[in-house]
Amino acid sequence: MTTSGPPAPEDLWGGRFHKELDPQARDFHSSVRFDWRLFPYDIRGSMAHARMLGRCGIIPQEDADRICEGLESILSDLSTGRLAVDPRAEDIHSFVEAELTRRIGDAGKRLHTARSRNDQVAVDTRMYVRDAIDGLAGRLHDGQQALVDLAGRYLDVIMPGYTHLQRAQPVLFAHHCLAYFEMFFRDRERLADCRRRADVCPLGAGALAGVPYPVDREGVARELGFAAVAANSLDAVSDRDYVIELVSALALIMVHLSRLGEELVLWASQEFGFVEVDDAFATGSSIMPQKKNPDMAELVRGKAGRVFGHLQALLAMMKGLPLAYNKDMQEDKEALFDAVDTAAACLGVMVPMLRSLRVRGDRTLAATRQGFLNATDLADYLVQRGVPFREAHRLVGQAVARCLETGRALEDLSLEELRALSPVIEEDVYAVLDIRRCVDARNSRGGTARAQVEQALAEARRRLAGRKPPQQPGEPALG
Ligand code: ARG
């Protein structure tokens, strides 16, 4: 940290000290290099606070007006880049306050009446969290839309469904897409739920115990768009549940995205060959001219880990902290910002990649021809003709073993061979073994039969149309 150049900003708390802060200590405790991002919220919060101070007669109305004008000009200058945040400031709150006083003089020194940085940082972060959630919910909505479109575009495509990554039973590709639709749906619900609890205004809690002024907490909360005011001043400045809840919801989003990323990596391989990632979302090799790598999907898979790490860091940081504010809590911001940025970036690349994905229906269908995906259907056929399921399972297992010896599929066995297994088998068995018929047989609600998937797709479209995300004031917060 250099001490040359214009004078360093004055500390907010210099009065009782006899020494300057040690330069390393100053650098160590400063948060401005990351919390500068809170400036739009910090300034809006301060304007609501100042207006309330004026309205309630706590500071002269003309001072409140000058404060608001000054804050407005700082907001505009920071937004347009005319004003840069001083990296030597302690945090964004002290920077804005110092800049305000520099611009409007003594009136600026009245802004911090009936407020502490403890309730201030909490209100800023809660506003950021609300916007981040709105932005992320919008991206998840776009992801759901992309999945629905993909499902609709490839409604005829049949692919192997897997368990243990072994071919199991055939499913519609659209059915697979709609599984992720459901995950994203739950993700949005979790975000909305987290937003509800974040939407509580801590201003007025002061440092920890409330403030000895006739403040209008409800008015401030209303102006800042909060649904409620925090009920307990100690909790208001100590609570970081909303940060942990959001990052935990993000961790689950990353679990889902990483699973999708992994499937895209597998499916784009020569071994599977199920999909082709658009050139705009793939990269080549610096040495192997033939390579086309699904880097974006791999990165999404890889970035999940850092969000899980942030969640762990936040939980460990909060564990065992005595009430009320502790400086440890300043550590929440980098974790929060990076978790939000990471999830937003992953959705930002995953969604257009899905939109431009090409699915090789010939390859997925060919894959259903090997691996006895219709074995369960043969067992079910026997069950329909009175064979107990456990016995049918054993018989079909024997048929599979026979096929494996001779390199055939079940439908390649002659009627004679099949009847040797069980005399209840007749010519109609071949229709039952047809892969498309196997898909359509699974007509239980939520199953993969074409009729079910068409219904699920229509329902998904209806759900998407009915649950438009709010306007996205959060986009800037997502960087
Ligand atoms: N930069 C601080 C944080 O993020 C702001 C609150 C500081 N409060 C205090 N009492 N030092 O937590």
Short mmCIF file of C-alpha atoms and ligand atoms in Angstrom, two decimals, residues 13 29-32 34-35 38 90-93 116-122 125 207 240 325-333, ligand 1:
data_model
loop_
_atom_site.label_atom_id
_atom_site.label_comp_id
_atom_site.label_asym_id
_atom_site.label_seq_id
_atom_site.Cartn_x
_atom_site.Cartn_y
_atom_site.Cartn_z
CA TRP A 13 -13.08 6.90 14.32
CA HIS A 29 -8.95 -4.55 7.48
CA SER A 30 -10.02 -2.53 4.47
CA SER A 31 -12.86 -4.09 2.48
CA VAL A 32 -13.22 -1.44 -0.20
CA PHE A 34 -14.49 -5.79 -2.92
CA ASP A 35 -17.37 -3.99 -1.19
CA LEU A 38 -22.35 -2.14 -2.95
CA GLU A 90 -11.73 1.60 4.79
CA ASP A 91 -14.90 0.47 3.06
CA ILE A 92 -17.50 1.73 0.60
CA HIS A 93 -19.60 3.21 3.42
CA SER A 116 -24.21 2.62 12.36
CA ARG A 117 -22.22 0.88 9.70
CA ASN A 118 -23.53 -2.32 11.21
CA ASP A 119 -27.13 -1.72 10.14
CA GLN A 120 -25.86 0.07 7.02
CA VAL A 121 -23.82 -2.86 5.70
CA ALA A 122 -26.71 -5.19 6.46
CA THR A 125 -26.14 -6.51 1.45
CA ALA A 207 -24.89 -0.41 16.23
CA ARG A 240 -26.24 -13.33 7.81
CA TYR A 325 -21.68 -7.51 14.88
CA ASN A 326 -18.18 -8.92 14.62
CA LYS A 327 -15.64 -7.92 12.03
CA ASP A 328 -15.40 -11.57 10.95
CA MET A 329 -18.65 -10.90 9.14
CA GLN A 330 -16.92 -8.65 6.65
CA GLU A 331 -15.64 -11.92 5.16
CA ASP A 332 -19.13 -12.67 3.84
CA LYS A 333 -18.85 -10.42 0.84
N1 ARG B 1 -16.86 -3.18 6.19
C1 ARG B 1 -17.68 -3.64 7.26
C2 ARG B 1 -18.31 -5.00 6.94
O1 ARG B 1 -18.40 -5.30 5.82
C3 ARG B 1 -18.76 -2.67 7.54
C4 ARG B 1 -19.26 -2.69 8.93
C5 ARG B 1 -18.21 -2.19 9.83
N2 ARG B 1 -18.67 -2.07 11.15
C6 ARG B 1 -17.84 -1.91 12.17
N3 ARG B 1 -18.34 -1.79 13.33
N4 ARG B 1 -16.55 -1.90 11.98
O2 ARG B 1 -18.69 -5.75 7.79
#
